[in-house]
Short mmCIF file of C-alpha atoms in Angstrom, two decimals:
data_model
loop_
_atom_site.label_atom_id
_atom_site.label_comp_id
_atom_site.label_asym_id
_atom_site.label_seq_id
_atom_site.Cartn_x
_atom_site.Cartn_y
_atom_site.Cartn_z
CA UNK A 1 0.00 0.00 0.00
CA UNK A 2 1.18 3.57 -0.56
CA UNK A 3 2.49 5.16 2.60
CA UNK A 4 1.15 8.60 3.49
CA UNK A 5 0.19 10.70 6.46
CA UNK A 6 -2.42 8.98 8.54
CA UNK A 7 -4.27 8.81 11.85
CA UNK A 8 -5.03 5.43 13.31
CA UNK A 9 -7.78 5.27 15.90
CA UNK A 10 -7.62 1.59 16.75
CA UNK A 11 -6.37 0.57 20.16
CA UNK A 12 -3.02 -1.13 20.59
CA UNK A 13 -3.51 -4.79 21.30
CA UNK A 14 0.09 -5.98 21.15
CA UNK A 15 1.18 -8.67 23.57
CA UNK A 16 3.50 -7.25 26.16
CA UNK A 17 1.66 -3.91 26.13
CA UNK A 18 4.15 -1.34 27.40
CA UNK A 19 3.15 1.99 25.98
CA UNK A 20 1.40 4.95 27.49
CA UNK A 21 -1.75 6.43 25.93
CA UNK A 22 -0.99 9.29 23.60
CA UNK A 23 -3.79 11.48 24.92
CA UNK A 24 -4.66 14.22 22.47
CA UNK A 25 -2.67 12.77 19.61
CA UNK A 26 -2.87 15.10 16.61
CA UNK A 27 -5.06 17.44 18.65
CA UNK A 28 -3.68 20.44 16.81
CA UNK A 29 -5.14 21.41 13.45
CA UNK A 30 -3.67 19.48 10.51
CA UNK A 31 -0.81 21.39 8.99
CA UNK A 32 2.05 20.96 6.60
CA UNK A 33 5.66 20.89 7.69
CA UNK A 34 7.52 23.09 5.26
CA UNK A 35 10.80 21.30 4.70
CA UNK A 36 14.17 22.20 3.25
CA UNK A 37 16.80 19.62 2.32
CA UNK A 38 20.53 20.28 2.46
CA UNK A 39 22.10 17.48 0.46
CA UNK A 40 20.15 15.30 -1.97
CA UNK A 41 22.67 12.58 -2.67
CA UNK A 42 21.87 8.93 -2.03
CA UNK A 43 20.91 9.37 1.63
CA UNK A 44 19.19 12.70 1.11
CA UNK A 45 17.07 11.18 -1.65
CA UNK A 46 15.83 8.54 0.77
CA UNK A 47 14.43 11.33 2.93
CA UNK A 48 13.07 13.10 -0.15
CA UNK A 49 11.13 9.97 -1.09
CA UNK A 50 9.61 9.86 2.40
CA UNK A 51 8.64 13.53 2.22
CA UNK A 52 6.98 13.26 -1.18
CA UNK A 53 4.75 10.42 0.06
CA UNK A 54 3.16 12.54 2.78
CA UNK A 55 0.43 15.12 2.49
CA UNK A 56 1.60 16.82 5.69
CA UNK A 57 5.05 17.64 4.26
CA UNK A 58 5.81 20.30 1.69
CA UNK A 59 9.33 20.21 0.27
CA UNK A 60 9.92 23.91 -0.25
CA UNK A 61 13.52 23.91 -1.43
CA UNK A 62 16.67 21.79 -1.68
CA UNK A 63 20.36 22.56 -1.83
CA UNK A 64 23.18 20.56 -3.33
CA UNK A 65 26.40 21.69 -4.97
CA UNK A 66 26.58 18.76 -7.40
CA UNK A 67 24.56 18.96 -10.59
CA UNK A 68 24.58 15.16 -10.84
CA UNK A 69 22.65 14.91 -7.55
CA UNK A 70 20.25 17.69 -8.50
CA UNK A 71 19.58 16.02 -11.85
CA UNK A 72 18.57 12.77 -10.13
CA UNK A 73 16.43 14.75 -7.66
CA UNK A 74 14.77 16.71 -10.47
CA UNK A 75 13.95 13.58 -12.46
CA UNK A 76 12.59 11.79 -9.39
CA UNK A 77 10.31 14.70 -8.49
CA UNK A 78 8.98 14.85 -12.05
CA UNK A 79 8.43 11.08 -12.14
CA UNK A 80 6.29 11.39 -9.03
CA UNK A 81 4.15 13.99 -10.76
CA UNK A 82 5.28 16.78 -8.47
CA UNK A 83 5.84 20.35 -9.58
CA UNK A 84 9.47 21.53 -9.79
CA UNK A 85 11.02 22.41 -6.41
CA UNK A 86 13.30 25.38 -5.85
CA UNK A 87 16.99 24.47 -5.97
CA UNK A 88 20.01 26.22 -4.50
CA UNK A 89 23.48 25.40 -5.72
CA UNK A 90 26.90 26.93 -6.30
CA UNK A 91 29.52 27.22 -3.57
CA UNK A 92 29.68 25.62 -0.14
CA UNK A 93 27.64 28.50 1.33
CA UNK A 94 24.71 28.00 -1.04
CA UNK A 95 22.70 26.35 1.76
CA UNK A 96 22.56 29.70 3.56
CA UNK A 97 20.18 31.00 0.87
CA UNK A 98 17.84 28.16 1.71
CA UNK A 99 18.08 28.97 5.43
CA UNK A 100 17.21 32.61 4.73
CA UNK A 101 13.73 31.57 3.62
CA UNK A 102 11.00 32.32 6.15
CA UNK A 103 8.70 29.67 4.68
CA UNK A 104 10.82 26.73 5.89
CA UNK A 105 10.11 25.18 9.32
CA UNK A 106 12.72 22.44 9.37
CA UNK A 107 15.72 21.13 7.48
CA UNK A 108 17.07 17.67 6.76
CA UNK A 109 20.87 17.66 6.55
CA UNK A 110 22.34 14.77 4.56
CA UNK A 111 25.71 16.10 3.46
CA UNK A 112 29.23 14.72 4.10
CA UNK A 113 30.15 14.57 7.77
CA UNK A 114 32.50 17.54 7.75
CA UNK A 115 29.64 19.91 6.86
CA UNK A 116 27.08 18.80 9.45
CA UNK A 117 28.33 21.00 12.30
CA UNK A 118 28.34 24.40 10.55
CA UNK A 119 25.15 23.69 8.62
CA UNK A 120 23.27 22.61 11.74
CA UNK A 121 24.52 25.62 13.70
CA UNK A 122 23.38 28.01 10.98
CA UNK A 123 20.03 26.23 10.64
CA UNK A 124 19.22 26.51 14.34
CA UNK A 125 20.25 30.17 14.35
CA UNK A 126 17.84 30.65 11.45
CA UNK A 127 15.02 29.23 13.58
CA UNK A 128 14.73 25.83 11.91
CA UNK A 129 14.26 22.41 13.44
CA UNK A 130 17.25 20.27 12.48
CA UNK A 131 17.11 16.61 11.50
CA UNK A 132 20.71 15.68 10.77
CA UNK A 133 22.26 12.49 9.53
CA UNK A 134 25.11 11.14 11.60
CA UNK A 135 27.63 12.46 12.65
CA UNK A 136 27.04 15.74 14.58
CA UNK A 137 30.63 17.01 14.46
CA UNK A 138 34.27 16.04 14.13
CA UNK A 139 35.59 17.38 17.46
CA UNK A 140 34.37 17.45 21.05
CA UNK A 141 34.10 21.22 20.71
CA UNK A 142 31.81 20.81 17.69
CA UNK A 143 29.43 18.79 19.84
CA UNK A 144 29.38 21.40 22.59
CA UNK A 145 28.63 24.03 19.91
CA UNK A 146 25.59 22.03 18.80
CA UNK A 147 24.31 21.80 22.38
CA UNK A 148 24.87 25.45 23.24
CA UNK A 149 23.26 26.64 20.01
CA UNK A 150 20.20 24.43 20.52
CA UNK A 151 19.84 25.66 24.09
CA UNK A 152 20.31 29.31 23.16
CA UNK A 153 17.98 29.30 20.15
CA UNK A 154 15.44 26.86 21.58
CA UNK A 155 15.54 24.89 18.32
CA UNK A 156 15.55 21.08 18.61
CA UNK A 157 18.32 19.04 16.99
CA UNK A 158 17.75 15.37 16.17
CA UNK A 159 20.29 12.87 14.89
CA UNK A 160 18.34 10.75 12.40
CA UNK A 161 19.59 7.47 13.83
CA UNK A 162 17.25 5.01 12.20
CA UNK A 163 18.52 1.89 14.01
CA UNK A 164 16.88 3.17 17.21
CA UNK A 165 13.63 2.29 15.40
CA UNK A 166 14.67 -1.11 14.03
CA UNK A 167 11.96 -3.63 14.78
CA UNK A 168 14.06 -6.14 16.73
CA UNK A 169 15.83 -3.34 18.58
CA UNK A 170 12.51 -1.92 19.73
CA UNK A 171 11.14 -5.36 20.64
CA UNK A 172 14.19 -5.89 22.85
CA UNK A 173 13.59 -2.45 24.38
CA UNK A 174 10.02 -3.49 25.13
CA UNK A 175 11.34 -6.67 26.77
CA UNK A 176 13.89 -4.72 28.79
CA UNK A 177 11.23 -2.33 30.07
CA UNK A 178 9.11 -5.28 31.16
CA UNK A 179 12.06 -6.69 33.11
CA UNK A 180 12.46 -9.81 30.93
CA UNK A 181 16.24 -9.36 30.99
CA UNK A 182 16.32 -8.30 34.64
CA UNK A 183 18.72 -5.57 35.68
CA UNK A 184 20.81 -4.60 32.66
CA UNK A 185 24.49 -5.37 33.18
CA UNK A 186 26.18 -5.33 29.76
CA UNK A 187 25.33 -4.06 26.27
CA UNK A 188 26.94 -4.44 22.87
CA UNK A 189 26.36 -2.97 19.43
CA UNK A 190 28.23 -1.50 16.52
CA UNK A 191 28.63 -1.20 12.81
CA UNK A 192 29.70 -4.53 11.39
CA UNK A 193 29.11 -4.19 7.69
CA UNK A 194 31.21 -4.83 4.59
CA UNK A 195 31.47 -1.28 3.18
CA UNK A 196 34.19 -1.91 0.60
CA UNK A 197 31.72 -1.43 -2.25
CA UNK A 198 30.54 1.80 -0.63
CA UNK A 199 34.04 3.20 -0.18
CA UNK A 200 35.11 2.41 -3.75
CA UNK A 201 33.30 2.46 -7.10
CA UNK A 202 33.96 2.96 -10.79
CA UNK A 203 32.70 6.54 -11.05
CA UNK A 204 29.64 5.36 -12.96
CA UNK A 205 27.56 3.77 -10.21
CA UNK A 206 27.09 4.50 -6.52
CA UNK A 207 28.43 1.20 -5.24
CA UNK A 208 31.22 -1.09 -6.40
CA UNK A 209 32.37 -1.86 -9.90
CA UNK A 210 35.80 -0.35 -9.37
CA UNK A 211 38.41 0.94 -6.91
CA UNK A 212 38.11 4.72 -7.30
CA UNK A 213 37.43 7.21 -4.51
CA UNK A 214 37.50 10.98 -4.26
CA UNK A 215 36.80 13.15 -7.34
CA UNK A 216 36.86 10.15 -9.68
CA UNK A 217 34.10 8.34 -7.78
CA UNK A 218 30.40 8.84 -7.03
CA UNK A 219 28.36 9.24 -3.86
CA UNK A 220 29.94 8.40 -0.49
CA UNK A 221 33.19 7.21 -2.06
CA UNK A 222 33.83 10.85 -2.96
CA UNK A 223 34.33 11.80 0.70
CA UNK A 224 33.80 8.94 3.16
CA UNK A 225 36.83 6.92 2.07
CA UNK A 226 39.13 9.79 3.06
CA UNK A 227 38.06 9.44 6.68
CA UNK A 228 39.26 5.84 6.57
CA UNK A 229 42.61 7.08 5.27
CA UNK A 230 43.04 9.90 7.78
CA UNK A 231 41.38 8.78 11.02
CA UNK A 232 41.95 5.82 13.33
CA UNK A 233 38.94 5.44 15.58
CA UNK A 234 35.28 4.49 15.64
CA UNK A 235 34.12 6.79 12.86
CA UNK A 236 30.51 5.54 12.84
CA UNK A 237 29.40 4.74 16.40
CA UNK A 238 25.76 5.78 16.44
CA UNK A 239 24.13 2.64 14.99
CA UNK A 240 25.27 0.72 18.05
CA UNK A 241 25.38 3.50 20.62
CA UNK A 242 21.90 4.92 19.99
CA UNK A 243 19.93 1.79 20.88
CA UNK A 244 22.29 0.93 23.75
CA UNK A 245 21.64 4.36 25.23
CA UNK A 246 17.93 3.63 25.39
CA UNK A 247 18.46 0.23 27.03
CA UNK A 248 20.69 1.82 29.68
CA UNK A 249 18.68 5.05 30.17
CA UNK A 250 21.66 7.20 29.23
CA UNK A 251 21.02 10.91 29.91
CA UNK A 252 17.93 9.86 31.84
CA UNK A 253 19.10 8.59 35.21
CA UNK A 254 22.37 7.26 33.87
CA UNK A 255 25.29 8.52 31.78
CA UNK A 256 28.41 7.42 29.97
CA UNK A 257 31.42 8.24 32.17
CA UNK A 258 34.51 7.24 30.20
CA UNK A 259 35.70 5.12 27.30
CA UNK A 260 38.79 3.42 25.91
CA UNK A 261 39.38 2.24 22.35
CA UNK A 262 41.68 -0.31 20.73
CA UNK A 263 42.16 -0.75 17.01
CA UNK A 264 43.50 -3.57 14.86
CA UNK A 265 45.91 -3.18 11.98
CA UNK A 266 44.48 -1.84 8.73
CA UNK A 267 44.78 -4.33 5.88
CA UNK A 268 41.28 -4.87 4.48
CA UNK A 269 40.87 -1.90 2.13
CA UNK A 270 44.29 -2.23 0.52
CA UNK A 271 43.73 -5.97 0.05
CA UNK A 272 40.35 -5.29 -1.55
CA UNK A 273 41.81 -2.83 -4.05
CA UNK A 274 44.72 -5.13 -4.86
CA UNK A 275 42.37 -8.04 -5.49
CA UNK A 276 40.19 -6.08 -7.91
CA UNK A 277 42.97 -4.07 -9.55
CA UNK A 278 46.46 -5.52 -8.99
CA UNK A 279 49.10 -2.83 -8.73
CA UNK A 280 46.58 -0.01 -8.41
CA UNK A 281 47.91 3.04 -6.57
CA UNK A 282 44.99 2.92 -4.13
CA UNK A 283 46.29 -0.42 -2.83
CA UNK A 284 49.46 1.32 -1.68
CA UNK A 285 47.73 3.92 0.52
CA UNK A 286 48.40 3.82 4.25
CA UNK A 287 44.83 3.49 5.53
CA UNK A 288 44.92 4.61 9.17
CA UNK A 289 41.49 3.37 10.22
CA UNK A 290 41.92 -0.05 11.79
CA UNK A 291 39.88 -2.85 10.28
CA UNK A 292 38.26 -3.57 13.65
CA UNK A 293 37.97 -0.83 16.28
CA UNK A 294 36.60 -1.79 19.67
CA UNK A 295 35.42 0.76 22.23
CA UNK A 296 34.46 -0.03 25.82
CA UNK A 297 32.33 2.47 27.73
CA UNK A 298 31.59 2.66 31.45
CA UNK A 299 28.25 3.93 32.77
CA UNK A 300 27.49 5.79 35.99
CA UNK A 301 25.18 2.98 37.15
CA UNK A 302 27.78 0.28 36.58
CA UNK A 303 26.84 -1.11 33.16
CA UNK A 304 29.43 -1.65 30.45
CA UNK A 305 28.90 -1.01 26.74
CA UNK A 306 31.05 -2.48 23.97
CA UNK A 307 30.96 -0.96 20.49
CA UNK A 308 32.57 -2.36 17.35
CA UNK A 309 33.42 -0.66 14.06
CA UNK A 310 34.18 -3.33 11.45
CA UNK A 311 33.61 -2.25 7.84
CA UNK A 312 36.75 -3.13 5.84
CA UNK A 313 36.67 -6.92 5.79
CA UNK A 314 34.44 -9.48 4.09
CA UNK A 315 31.57 -10.24 6.44
CA UNK A 316 27.76 -10.43 6.46
CA UNK A 317 25.91 -7.42 7.83
CA UNK A 318 25.32 -7.37 11.57
CA UNK A 319 25.23 -4.66 14.20
CA UNK A 320 26.22 -7.10 16.92
CA UNK A 321 23.60 -6.18 19.49
CA UNK A 322 23.68 -7.83 22.88
CA UNK A 323 21.37 -6.90 25.75
CA UNK A 324 22.34 -8.82 28.87
CA UNK A 325 20.94 -8.67 32.36
CA UNK A 326 20.47 -10.68 35.52
CA UNK A 327 17.66 -12.75 33.99
CA UNK A 328 18.76 -13.31 30.41
CA UNK A 329 19.99 -11.86 27.15
CA UNK A 330 19.45 -11.23 23.45
CA UNK A 331 22.22 -11.55 20.86
CA UNK A 332 21.40 -10.48 17.33
CA UNK A 333 24.33 -12.22 15.63
CA UNK A 334 22.94 -15.56 16.78
CA UNK A 335 19.33 -14.33 16.46
CA UNK A 336 18.83 -15.85 19.87
CA UNK A 337 17.24 -15.12 23.23
CA UNK A 338 17.69 -16.88 26.51
CA UNK A 339 15.53 -16.04 29.56
CA UNK A 340 16.34 -17.91 32.76
CA UNK A 341 13.54 -20.28 33.83
CA UNK A 342 11.39 -19.18 30.87
CA UNK A 343 13.25 -20.38 27.81
CA UNK A 344 12.22 -23.72 26.38
CA UNK A 345 15.27 -25.50 27.82
CA UNK A 346 17.80 -24.49 30.47
CA UNK A 347 21.02 -23.06 29.05
CA UNK A 348 19.75 -23.41 25.47
CA UNK A 349 18.94 -20.62 23.06
CA UNK A 350 15.44 -19.86 21.81
CA UNK A 351 15.03 -18.34 18.34
CA UNK A 352 14.80 -14.59 18.96
CA UNK A 353 11.75 -14.25 16.75
CA UNK A 354 9.61 -16.36 19.08
CA UNK A 355 10.14 -13.73 21.76
CA UNK A 356 9.96 -10.74 19.42
CA UNK A 357 6.63 -11.91 18.01
CA UNK A 358 5.25 -11.88 21.54
CA UNK A 359 6.91 -8.62 22.62
CA UNK A 360 6.83 -6.75 19.33
CA UNK A 361 6.91 -3.07 20.22
CA UNK A 362 3.43 -1.49 20.18
CA UNK A 363 4.56 1.26 17.82
CA UNK A 364 5.55 -1.31 15.22
CA UNK A 365 2.31 -3.22 15.74
CA UNK A 366 0.34 -0.05 15.24
CA UNK A 367 2.19 1.52 12.33
CA UNK A 368 3.86 -1.33 10.44
CA UNK A 369 1.60 -1.03 7.40
CA UNK A 370 2.66 2.54 6.84
CA UNK A 371 6.35 1.69 7.05
CA UNK A 372 6.07 -0.91 4.29
CA UNK A 373 8.49 -0.19 1.49
CA UNK A 374 10.50 2.38 3.45
CA UNK A 375 14.27 2.08 3.53
CA UNK A 376 16.18 -0.22 5.88
CA UNK A 377 13.25 -2.50 6.56
CA UNK A 378 10.85 0.31 7.44
CA UNK A 379 12.87 2.03 10.14
CA UNK A 380 13.56 4.99 7.81
CA UNK A 381 9.83 5.77 7.91
CA UNK A 382 9.82 5.70 11.70
CA UNK A 383 12.72 8.08 12.17
CA UNK A 384 11.49 10.49 9.48
CA UNK A 385 7.95 10.40 10.82
CA UNK A 386 9.11 11.07 14.38
CA UNK A 387 10.98 14.17 13.21
CA UNK A 388 8.05 15.46 11.13
CA UNK A 389 5.53 14.99 13.92
CA UNK A 390 7.80 16.79 16.38
CA UNK A 391 7.92 19.79 14.07
CA UNK A 392 4.15 19.72 13.52
CA UNK A 393 3.44 19.57 17.23
CA UNK A 394 6.18 22.09 18.07
CA UNK A 395 7.62 19.70 20.63
CA UNK A 396 11.00 18.24 21.48
CA UNK A 397 12.26 15.50 19.18
CA UNK A 398 12.33 11.95 20.63
CA UNK A 399 16.08 11.82 20.06
CA UNK A 400 17.04 15.21 21.46
CA UNK A 401 20.22 17.24 21.21
CA UNK A 402 21.79 15.65 24.31
CA UNK A 403 21.23 12.12 23.05
CA UNK A 404 22.36 13.12 19.57
CA UNK A 405 25.73 14.49 20.62
CA UNK A 406 26.31 11.76 23.21
CA UNK A 407 26.17 8.99 20.60
CA UNK A 408 28.18 11.04 18.11
CA UNK A 409 31.02 12.34 20.32
CA UNK A 410 32.28 8.77 20.65
CA UNK A 411 34.16 9.37 17.38
CA UNK A 412 36.56 12.10 18.56
CA UNK A 413 36.89 10.47 22.00
CA UNK A 414 37.77 7.14 20.39
CA UNK A 415 40.28 8.80 18.10
CA UNK A 416 41.92 10.58 21.04
CA UNK A 417 42.07 7.36 23.06
CA UNK A 418 43.96 5.63 20.25
CA UNK A 419 46.32 8.56 19.71
CA UNK A 420 47.19 8.45 23.40
CA UNK A 421 47.99 4.74 23.42
CA UNK A 422 44.53 3.46 24.37
CA UNK A 423 44.21 5.97 27.19
CA UNK A 424 40.79 6.29 28.90
CA UNK A 425 38.84 9.41 27.94
CA UNK A 426 36.37 11.18 30.20
CA UNK A 427 32.93 11.49 28.65
CA UNK A 428 31.47 15.01 28.51
CA UNK A 429 28.24 15.50 30.44
CA UNK A 430 26.36 17.49 27.83
CA UNK A 431 23.31 17.67 30.10
CA UNK A 432 25.41 19.39 32.80
CA UNK A 433 23.86 17.34 35.56
CA UNK A 434 20.31 17.19 34.22
CA UNK A 435 20.75 13.46 33.47
CA UNK A 436 20.12 12.75 37.15
CA UNK A 437 16.46 13.82 36.94
CA UNK A 438 15.60 13.43 33.25
CA UNK A 439 13.30 10.54 32.32
CA UNK A 440 13.66 8.17 29.39
CA UNK A 441 10.56 8.79 27.28
CA UNK A 442 11.76 7.31 23.98
CA UNK A 443 8.96 5.29 22.35
CA UNK A 444 6.88 5.20 25.55
CA UNK A 445 3.90 6.68 23.73
CA UNK A 446 2.99 7.62 20.18
CA UNK A 447 2.77 11.38 20.68
CA UNK A 448 5.58 11.67 18.16
CA UNK A 449 3.74 9.54 15.65
#
């Protein structure tokens, strides 16, 4: 079915009901969110497709400095039968013309990582809600800038971390909140994904087909590969960290206190290039980013969190989630759950799906039909929808600025830990003490839906 804006009046009947009533959901008059997009490459176009499907979103203008991206955007809009949309292009400051418009309520930022910080700062100063792809900034200071600007302007900032809305991740969160795992002791997650075809292509297609990067390549290979050359550290921590933060109530009665990172040697990318193109100059580059980077984080309440960044070697996709407590655990690599005294056999795994069918999160039960066909198994609809509804209702985003920078700042802290010989790094308290009294409200009701 075609996904679009909707209101569902039916009651939630999911087993393991663990969601608060939404009260006056959509009580305000229906309205359109007037949206601007900064960056309409591959990821930006995913958000464009979500916006064009909704009758409560008006895409007012977009900005991109590459004609190739704008051409794809233009053709897609026309194919959908939509009128032409205003475009801004030119130099790196072209996005500021978009931000000057008074008829834009919110912006989606889907540009290379190095541009997120200044673009988000300028957007908040211009009075726009910000939905930004990961990562928030490249330095610890960048992350503090994001926080201070959001606080000063009163404009919400939301990292569009879609894995927080992944169906199994939310089912496990539902189980954790119903004490199936007991007291949480240890958590794991990460980014374990063969990205070699993302980091290199032939300049004719987005993914694979060659070993080019930089100006001779397309899409993410134009810029993302360089981070793997220049930086040793966990350069993409949010897929694992975001969900783990919700399990551990980080910034809501708990906080990350410090971390330490270790990194393996870097051999995978050079070996990949050499295999596809023997003798190619790109096989001789000294790639600094270790093939497997492991980061261990301590929490104020005594939990430990282990994150893994593993994107240069041949391997099936997995984010490596593990939620472990005094009564049992879930491990996504094994697709298994074990609950003491409740699993089918003692000390034997149950298939995870048997538990997730029973404890499917109420939000997924209620809205699954409208997420059909959305990217990444439907979770792209959930994260986009949550942002749009926050703007419509003029409320805080479910992933707020404190959560956004906390999951993102792991990158510069990890890098610093490795530079200092695996030295522990103190975690900034972006809430400045407010974590002690804040409550974890993520996905507890559907007021953002």
